Amino acid sequence: IDYGKIKTSYFTDRYNSSELFVKFDAKLDLPLTFFHPKLNDIAIKTSAEFLKGEFKNSYKDFNLVNYSTTTIILNPEYKIKYGNFILKTGIKLIASLDNENDITNSFILPDIFIKGVIVKNYLNIYGGASGDLKTNTYNDFSKENPYISPTLLMTQTFEKLNLFAGFNGKINNNLSFNIKANYKTEENKPLFLRNTSKSDGTENVLDGNPLKGYEYGNSFEVYYDDIKTTSIFTEIEYDYSSKLSFGLQGTYNIYTLENALEAWNLPTIETSISAKYKKNKWFANTDIFYVSERKDGLYNGQYPSVLNDIETINSFVDINFNGGYHFNDKFSTFLKLNNILNTEYQRFANYNTQGFQILGGIAYKFDF
């Protein structure tokens, strides 16, 4: 036994939604040296997940929404080294049980990774093919989009295939890079789409029932679609000195959709520029983020209604700074400047972010 980990969480909200998630991970090493002294171990990664939750009603009616899944993953892999190349070959055996609907699914997916040295110390090549089954949770959705309604359809996302290839290395001792191309096919990929309003703008009652806070067109549903994504990722890091370094990351995505009119709230371009400085007891970091336009839906009227138009959410730039001073190993002071440009951009439709923010304080580490 290499390691064992257990994670559990319970999540609820003011509308009496509830969700319990338990996950156990372990890694086993199966030695093969008793067959031949030059053979490597077979690593067997195992995972068991249990998810159970409920919403008090759906968005369209007052029926209780229950969801429950149990997933077991067995992932044996074996590493082979040949010359300047290392090959990791494996498979993922996945069994998933939808306890509410009494449906069982099983998958056998590839898990292959290869990397090698083209020019020693300067250029490496890598690539692979894999697949996965992701358990979506209300907890995770709310962290990504805090404006979702507590009325969601919960299901798993099946990553049928994830192909990738790239290069990484150094141009010189100070400048390194990583370039990767990726093609991914997913079934039931979650997208955030605005809910239609149940209010006509003057009334807060529908069919004699008072409207809840999330029923005014101000919340989001999770829209699932089968999506193929082609991505190009670029990363450059420059070490100006032992004290100062810079980083640049950028991702360009192309989405092919099965049913959705747009890749709801997914950006095509995401980039970030960072700088890190550290000298003696001083430290400072700055980050600049750029996210391109996203699309959201517009409806033809009050609920029940259908999509009849598309809204474009503007791109934005966000600049943040974090710095401070370590007096000693336990005591330090810090200053954070967020959204320095003071732009009240929208991360999701109808919700402006906060403008310029300042946070300062002191930190002290205790020994127990």
CSV table of C-alpha atoms in Angstrom, one decimal:
chain,number,residue,atom,x,y,z
A,1,ILE,CA,0.0,0.0,0.0
A,2,ASP,CA,1.5,3.3,-1.2
A,3,TYR,CA,-1.1,5.6,0.3
A,4,GLY,CA,-4.8,5.9,1.2
A,5,LYS,CA,-6.9,9.1,1.4
A,6,ILE,CA,-10.5,9.8,2.4
A,7,LYS,CA,-12.4,12.9,1.7
A,8,THR,CA,-15.9,13.7,2.8
A,9,SER,CA,-18.1,16.8,2.6
A,10,TYR,CA,-21.7,17.8,3.5
A,11,PHE,CA,-23.2,20.8,1.7
A,12,THR,CA,-26.5,22.6,2.3
A,13,ASP,CA,-28.2,26.0,1.6
A,14,ARG,CA,-31.1,28.1,2.9
A,15,TYR,CA,-33.5,26.3,0.7
A,16,ASN,CA,-32.9,23.0,2.6
A,17,SER,CA,-30.9,21.4,-0.3
A,18,SER,CA,-28.5,18.8,1.0
A,19,GLU,CA,-25.6,16.8,-0.4
A,20,LEU,CA,-23.2,14.2,1.0
A,21,PHE,CA,-20.1,13.3,-0.9
A,22,VAL,CA,-17.5,10.7,0.2
A,23,LYS,CA,-14.4,9.7,-1.8
A,24,PHE,CA,-11.7,7.1,-0.9
A,25,ASP,CA,-8.5,7.0,-2.9
A,26,ALA,CA,-5.7,4.4,-2.6
A,27,LYS,CA,-2.6,3.4,-4.5
A,28,LEU,CA,-1.2,-0.2,-4.4
A,29,ASP,CA,2.1,-1.3,-5.7
A,30,LEU,CA,2.3,-4.8,-7.0
A,31,PRO,CA,6.0,-5.9,-7.2
A,32,LEU,CA,7.1,-8.0,-10.1
A,33,THR,CA,10.7,-8.5,-9.1
A,34,PHE,CA,10.0,-12.1,-8.1
A,35,PHE,CA,9.4,-12.7,-11.9
A,36,HIS,CA,12.5,-10.8,-13.0
A,37,PRO,CA,14.7,-8.3,-11.1
A,38,LYS,CA,14.5,-5.7,-13.9
A,39,LEU,CA,10.7,-5.5,-13.9
A,40,ASN,CA,9.1,-2.5,-12.4
A,41,ASP,CA,6.1,-2.5,-10.1
A,42,ILE,CA,2.6,-2.3,-11.4
A,43,ALA,CA,0.9,0.7,-9.8
A,44,ILE,CA,-2.8,0.2,-9.1
A,45,LYS,CA,-4.8,3.4,-8.4
A,46,THR,CA,-8.2,2.8,-6.9
A,47,SER,CA,-11.1,5.1,-6.2
A,48,ALA,CA,-14.5,4.8,-4.6
A,49,GLU,CA,-17.0,7.6,-4.6
A,50,PHE,CA,-20.5,8.0,-3.1
A,51,LEU,CA,-22.7,11.0,-3.8
A,52,LYS,CA,-26.2,11.5,-2.4
A,53,GLY,CA,-28.3,14.7,-2.5
A,54,GLU,CA,-31.6,16.3,-2.9
A,55,PHE,CA,-33.3,19.5,-3.9
A,56,LYS,CA,-36.7,20.4,-2.4
A,57,ASN,CA,-38.1,21.1,-5.9
A,58,SER,CA,-37.2,21.5,-9.5
A,59,TYR,CA,-37.4,24.8,-11.4
A,60,LYS,CA,-40.6,23.8,-13.3
A,61,ASP,CA,-42.6,22.2,-10.4
A,62,PHE,CA,-42.7,21.3,-6.7
A,63,ASN,CA,-41.5,17.7,-7.1
A,64,LEU,CA,-38.5,16.6,-5.0
A,65,VAL,CA,-35.3,16.1,-6.9
A,66,ASN,CA,-33.1,13.2,-5.6
A,67,TYR,CA,-29.8,12.1,-7.0
A,68,SER,CA,-27.4,9.3,-5.8
A,69,THR,CA,-24.4,7.7,-7.5
A,70,THR,CA,-21.8,5.2,-6.5
A,71,THR,CA,-18.6,5.0,-8.6
A,72,ILE,CA,-15.6,2.6,-8.4
A,73,ILE,CA,-12.5,3.1,-10.5
A,74,LEU,CA,-9.6,0.7,-10.9
A,75,ASN,CA,-6.5,2.1,-12.7
A,76,PRO,CA,-3.5,-0.3,-13.1
A,77,GLU,CA,-0.5,1.2,-14.9
A,78,TYR,CA,3.0,0.1,-15.8
A,79,LYS,CA,6.0,2.2,-16.7
A,80,ILE,CA,8.6,1.2,-19.2
A,81,LYS,CA,11.8,3.1,-19.9
A,82,TYR,CA,13.5,2.7,-23.3
A,83,GLY,CA,16.4,5.0,-24.2
A,84,ASN,CA,15.4,8.6,-23.7
A,85,PHE,CA,11.7,7.7,-23.6
A,86,ILE,CA,9.4,6.7,-20.7
A,87,LEU,CA,6.0,5.1,-21.5
A,88,LYS,CA,3.2,4.7,-19.0
A,89,THR,CA,0.6,2.3,-20.2
A,90,GLY,CA,-2.6,1.6,-18.3
A,91,ILE,CA,-6.3,1.3,-18.4
A,92,LYS,CA,-9.2,2.6,-16.4
A,93,LEU,CA,-11.9,0.2,-15.3
A,94,ILE,CA,-15.0,2.2,-14.2
A,95,ALA,CA,-18.3,1.0,-12.8
A,96,SER,CA,-21.0,3.5,-12.0
A,97,LEU,CA,-24.4,2.9,-10.4
A,98,ASP,CA,-27.2,5.5,-10.5
A,99,ASN,CA,-28.9,4.5,-7.3
A,100,GLU,CA,-32.1,6.6,-8.0
A,101,ASN,CA,-32.8,5.2,-11.4
A,102,ASP,CA,-31.3,1.8,-10.9
A,103,ILE,CA,-28.9,2.1,-13.9
A,104,THR,CA,-25.4,0.6,-14.0
A,105,ASN,CA,-22.7,1.7,-16.5
A,106,SER,CA,-19.3,0.3,-17.0
A,107,PHE,CA,-16.4,1.6,-19.1
A,108,ILE,CA,-12.9,0.5,-20.1
A,109,LEU,CA,-10.8,3.5,-21.0
A,110,PRO,CA,-7.2,4.0,-22.1
A,111,ASP,CA,-4.6,5.7,-19.9
A,112,ILE,CA,-1.4,6.1,-21.9
A,113,PHE,CA,1.3,8.7,-21.4
A,114,ILE,CA,4.7,8.9,-23.2
A,115,LYS,CA,7.5,11.5,-22.8
A,116,GLY,CA,11.0,11.7,-24.2
A,117,VAL,CA,14.1,13.8,-24.6
A,118,ILE,CA,14.7,15.3,-28.1
A,119,VAL,CA,17.6,17.6,-27.1
A,120,LYS,CA,19.0,17.0,-23.7
A,121,ASN,CA,18.3,19.8,-21.2
A,122,TYR,CA,16.5,21.9,-23.9
A,123,LEU,CA,13.6,20.0,-25.7
A,124,ASN,CA,11.2,17.3,-24.6
A,125,ILE,CA,8.2,15.8,-26.3
A,126,TYR,CA,5.2,14.2,-24.6
A,127,GLY,CA,1.7,13.0,-25.4
A,128,GLY,CA,-1.0,10.7,-24.3
A,129,ALA,CA,-4.6,9.4,-24.5
A,130,SER,CA,-7.0,8.9,-21.6
A,131,GLY,CA,-10.6,9.0,-20.5
A,132,ASP,CA,-12.5,9.5,-17.3
A,133,LEU,CA,-15.9,9.7,-15.6
A,134,LYS,CA,-16.3,12.8,-13.5
A,135,THR,CA,-18.8,13.1,-10.6
A,136,ASN,CA,-20.4,16.5,-10.6
A,137,THR,CA,-21.5,17.9,-7.3
A,138,TYR,CA,-23.7,20.8,-6.2
A,139,ASN,CA,-20.9,21.9,-4.0
A,140,ASP,CA,-18.5,22.2,-6.9
A,141,PHE,CA,-21.0,23.9,-9.2
A,142,SER,CA,-21.7,26.6,-6.5
A,143,LYS,CA,-18.0,27.3,-6.2
A,144,GLU,CA,-17.7,27.9,-9.9
A,145,ASN,CA,-21.0,29.8,-10.2
A,146,PRO,CA,-22.5,31.0,-6.9
A,147,TYR,CA,-25.7,32.1,-8.7
A,148,ILE,CA,-27.0,28.6,-9.6
A,149,SER,CA,-30.5,27.7,-8.5
A,150,PRO,CA,-31.1,24.9,-6.0
A,151,THR,CA,-33.1,23.0,-8.6
A,152,LEU,CA,-30.5,21.3,-10.7
A,153,LEU,CA,-30.4,18.0,-12.7
A,154,MET,CA,-27.3,16.2,-11.4
A,155,THR,CA,-25.5,13.7,-13.6
A,156,GLN,CA,-21.9,12.6,-14.3
A,157,THR,CA,-19.7,13.8,-17.2
A,158,PHE,CA,-18.2,11.1,-19.3
A,159,GLU,CA,-14.9,12.0,-20.9
A,160,LYS,CA,-14.8,9.5,-23.8
A,161,LEU,CA,-11.4,10.5,-25.1
A,162,ASN,CA,-8.7,13.0,-24.2
A,163,LEU,CA,-5.8,13.2,-26.7
A,164,PHE,CA,-2.9,15.6,-26.1
A,165,ALA,CA,0.6,16.2,-27.3
A,166,GLY,CA,3.2,18.9,-26.7
A,167,PHE,CA,6.7,20.1,-26.3
A,168,ASN,CA,8.4,21.6,-23.2
A,169,GLY,CA,12.0,22.6,-22.4
A,170,LYS,CA,14.3,25.6,-22.2
A,171,ILE,CA,15.5,28.2,-24.7
A,172,ASN,CA,18.3,29.1,-22.3
A,173,ASN,CA,18.9,28.9,-18.6
A,174,ASN,CA,16.4,31.6,-17.9
A,175,LEU,CA,13.6,31.0,-20.3
A,176,SER,CA,11.4,27.8,-20.4
A,177,PHE,CA,8.3,26.9,-22.3
A,178,ASN,CA,5.4,24.5,-22.6
A,179,ILE,CA,3.2,24.1,-25.7
A,180,LYS,CA,0.3,21.6,-25.7
A,181,ALA,CA,-2.4,20.7,-28.2
A,182,ASN,CA,-5.5,18.9,-26.8
A,183,TYR,CA,-8.6,17.3,-28.2
A,184,LYS,CA,-11.3,16.2,-25.8
A,185,THR,CA,-14.7,14.5,-26.4
A,186,GLU,CA,-17.2,14.7,-23.5
A,187,GLU,CA,-20.7,13.5,-22.9
A,188,ASN,CA,-22.9,15.6,-20.6
A,189,LYS,CA,-20.5,18.4,-20.1
A,190,PRO,CA,-22.1,21.0,-17.8
A,191,LEU,CA,-22.7,24.5,-19.0
A,192,PHE,CA,-24.2,27.4,-17.1
A,193,LEU,CA,-27.3,28.9,-18.7
A,194,ARG,CA,-29.5,31.6,-17.2
A,195,ASN,CA,-33.0,30.6,-16.0
A,196,THR,CA,-36.0,32.3,-17.5
A,197,SER,CA,-37.9,34.6,-15.1
A,198,LYS,CA,-41.2,33.6,-13.5
A,199,SER,CA,-42.0,37.3,-12.8
A,200,ASP,CA,-43.6,39.7,-15.3
A,201,GLY,CA,-41.6,42.5,-13.7
A,202,THR,CA,-44.4,43.7,-11.4
A,203,GLU,CA,-45.7,40.6,-9.6
A,204,ASN,CA,-43.9,38.3,-7.1
A,205,VAL,CA,-46.5,35.6,-7.4
A,206,LEU,CA,-47.1,32.9,-10.0
A,207,ASP,CA,-50.2,30.7,-10.0
A,208,GLY,CA,-50.9,31.8,-6.5
A,209,ASN,CA,-47.5,30.8,-5.2
A,210,PRO,CA,-45.0,33.4,-3.9
A,211,LEU,CA,-41.8,33.4,-6.0
A,212,LYS,CA,-38.5,32.3,-4.5
A,213,GLY,CA,-35.4,34.5,-4.6
A,214,TYR,CA,-33.9,32.6,-7.5
A,215,GLU,CA,-37.0,32.7,-9.8
A,216,TYR,CA,-36.6,36.3,-11.1
A,217,GLY,CA,-34.3,35.4,-14.0
A,218,ASN,CA,-31.3,36.0,-11.7
A,219,SER,CA,-30.1,32.4,-11.4
A,220,PHE,CA,-28.6,29.7,-13.6
A,221,GLU,CA,-29.3,26.2,-14.5
A,222,VAL,CA,-26.8,23.5,-15.5
A,223,TYR,CA,-27.3,22.7,-19.2
A,224,TYR,CA,-25.6,19.4,-20.3
A,225,ASP,CA,-24.4,18.8,-23.8
A,226,ASP,CA,-22.1,16.5,-25.7
A,227,ILE,CA,-19.1,18.7,-26.6
A,228,LYS,CA,-15.8,18.3,-28.5
A,229,THR,CA,-13.1,20.7,-27.4
A,230,THR,CA,-9.9,21.5,-29.3
A,231,SER,CA,-7.4,23.5,-27.3
A,232,ILE,CA,-4.0,25.1,-27.7
A,233,PHE,CA,-2.2,25.9,-24.4
A,234,THR,CA,1.0,27.9,-24.2
A,235,GLU,CA,3.1,28.7,-21.1
A,236,ILE,CA,6.4,30.7,-20.9
A,237,GLU,CA,8.4,31.3,-17.8
A,238,TYR,CA,11.3,33.8,-17.5
A,239,ASP,CA,13.6,33.9,-14.5
A,240,TYR,CA,15.1,37.4,-14.7
A,241,SER,CA,17.1,36.7,-11.6
A,242,SER,CA,17.0,34.6,-8.5
A,243,LYS,CA,14.7,37.2,-7.0
A,244,LEU,CA,12.4,38.1,-9.9
A,245,SER,CA,10.5,35.8,-12.3
A,246,PHE,CA,7.7,36.3,-14.9
A,247,GLY,CA,5.1,33.9,-16.3
A,248,LEU,CA,2.7,33.9,-19.3
A,249,GLN,CA,-0.1,31.4,-19.9
A,250,GLY,CA,-2.7,31.3,-22.6
A,251,THR,CA,-5.4,28.9,-23.8
A,252,TYR,CA,-7.4,29.0,-27.0
A,253,ASN,CA,-10.5,26.8,-27.2
A,254,ILE,CA,-12.7,25.7,-30.1
A,255,TYR,CA,-16.0,24.1,-29.1
A,256,THR,CA,-18.1,21.7,-31.3
A,257,LEU,CA,-21.6,21.4,-29.8
A,258,GLU,CA,-24.2,18.7,-30.2
A,259,ASN,CA,-27.4,20.6,-29.2
A,260,ALA,CA,-26.6,23.9,-27.5
A,261,LEU,CA,-26.8,27.1,-29.6
A,262,GLU,CA,-23.6,28.3,-27.9
A,263,ALA,CA,-21.0,27.1,-25.5
A,264,TRP,CA,-22.9,28.9,-22.7
A,265,ASN,CA,-20.5,31.0,-20.5
A,266,LEU,CA,-17.4,29.3,-21.7
A,267,PRO,CA,-14.6,31.7,-23.0
A,268,THR,CA,-12.7,31.1,-26.2
A,269,ILE,CA,-9.5,32.7,-24.9
A,270,GLU,CA,-8.1,32.8,-21.4
A,271,THR,CA,-4.7,34.4,-20.6
A,272,SER,CA,-2.7,35.4,-17.5
A,273,ILE,CA,0.5,37.2,-16.9
A,274,SER,CA,2.2,36.9,-13.5
A,275,ALA,CA,5.3,38.3,-11.8
A,276,LYS,CA,6.9,37.1,-8.6
A,277,TYR,CA,9.5,39.0,-6.5
A,278,LYS,CA,11.2,37.8,-3.4
A,279,LYS,CA,14.2,39.3,-1.6
A,280,ASN,CA,15.3,38.5,1.9
A,281,LYS,CA,12.1,39.0,3.9
A,282,TRP,CA,10.1,40.9,1.2
A,283,PHE,CA,7.7,39.3,-1.2
A,284,ALA,CA,5.4,40.6,-4.0
A,285,ASN,CA,3.2,39.0,-6.6
A,286,THR,CA,1.1,40.5,-9.4
A,287,ASP,CA,-1.4,38.8,-11.7
A,288,ILE,CA,-3.1,40.1,-14.8
A,289,PHE,CA,-6.0,38.0,-16.1
A,290,TYR,CA,-7.9,38.3,-19.5
A,291,VAL,CA,-11.0,36.4,-20.3
A,292,SER,CA,-12.7,36.7,-23.7
A,293,GLU,CA,-16.4,37.2,-24.4
A,294,ARG,CA,-19.0,34.6,-23.3
A,295,LYS,CA,-22.5,33.9,-24.5
A,296,ASP,CA,-25.7,33.5,-22.5
A,297,GLY,CA,-29.4,33.1,-23.4
A,298,LEU,CA,-32.3,35.5,-23.6
A,299,TYR,CA,-35.9,34.4,-23.5
A,300,ASN,CA,-39.0,35.5,-25.3
A,301,GLY,CA,-41.0,36.3,-22.2
A,302,GLN,CA,-42.1,35.1,-18.7
A,303,TYR,CA,-41.8,31.5,-17.7
A,304,PRO,CA,-42.6,29.2,-19.4
A,305,SER,CA,-40.7,30.6,-22.4
A,306,VAL,CA,-38.1,29.6,-24.9
A,307,LEU,CA,-34.7,31.0,-26.0
A,308,ASN,CA,-35.1,33.6,-28.7
A,309,ASP,CA,-31.8,35.6,-28.5
A,310,ILE,CA,-28.2,35.5,-27.3
A,311,GLU,CA,-26.5,38.0,-25.0
A,312,THR,CA,-22.8,38.6,-25.3
A,313,ILE,CA,-21.0,39.0,-21.9
A,314,ASN,CA,-18.0,41.4,-22.5
A,315,SER,CA,-14.4,40.3,-22.1
A,316,PHE,CA,-12.5,41.7,-19.1
A,317,VAL,CA,-9.1,42.3,-17.7
A,318,ASP,CA,-8.4,41.9,-14.0
A,319,ILE,CA,-5.2,43.1,-12.3
A,320,ASN,CA,-4.3,42.0,-8.7
A,321,PHE,CA,-1.3,42.6,-6.4
A,322,ASN,CA,-0.2,40.8,-3.3
A,323,GLY,CA,2.8,41.7,-1.2
A,324,GLY,CA,4.2,41.7,2.3
A,325,TYR,CA,7.1,41.3,4.7
A,326,HIS,CA,8.2,38.4,6.9
A,327,PHE,CA,9.5,39.7,10.2
A,328,ASN,CA,10.4,36.1,11.2
A,329,ASP,CA,9.2,32.5,10.6
A,330,LYS,CA,6.0,33.1,12.5
A,331,PHE,CA,5.0,36.8,12.1
A,332,SER,CA,4.4,38.6,8.8
A,333,THR,CA,2.3,41.5,7.3
A,334,PHE,CA,0.6,41.6,3.9
A,335,LEU,CA,-1.3,43.9,1.5
A,336,LYS,CA,-3.6,42.8,-1.3
A,337,LEU,CA,-4.9,45.0,-4.0
A,338,ASN,CA,-7.7,43.4,-6.1
A,339,ASN,CA,-9.2,44.6,-9.4
A,340,ILE,CA,-6.8,47.6,-9.6
A,341,LEU,CA,-8.4,48.9,-12.8
A,342,ASN,CA,-11.7,49.3,-10.8
A,343,THR,CA,-13.7,47.6,-13.6
A,344,GLU,CA,-17.1,46.3,-12.6
A,345,TYR,CA,-17.1,43.6,-15.2
A,346,GLN,CA,-19.6,40.7,-15.4
A,347,ARG,CA,-18.3,37.2,-14.7
A,348,PHE,CA,-21.9,36.0,-15.3
A,349,ALA,CA,-24.8,37.9,-16.7
A,350,ASN,CA,-26.5,40.5,-14.4
A,351,TYR,CA,-23.8,40.2,-11.8
A,352,ASN,CA,-21.1,42.8,-11.6
A,353,THR,CA,-17.9,42.0,-9.7
A,354,GLN,CA,-16.7,44.3,-7.0
A,355,GLY,CA,-14.5,47.2,-8.0
A,356,PHE,CA,-11.2,48.1,-6.5
A,357,GLN,CA,-10.5,46.4,-3.2
A,358,ILE,CA,-7.8,46.7,-0.6
A,359,LEU,CA,-7.1,44.1,2.1
A,360,GLY,CA,-4.2,44.4,4.6
A,361,GLY,CA,-3.3,42.6,7.8
A,362,ILE,CA,-0.9,40.6,9.8
A,363,ALA,CA,-0.4,36.8,10.1
A,364,TYR,CA,1.0,34.8,12.9
A,365,LYS,CA,1.7,31.0,12.9
A,366,PHE,CA,1.2,29.0,16.0
A,367,ASP,CA,3.0,25.9,17.1
A,368,PHE,CA,1.0,23.2,18.9
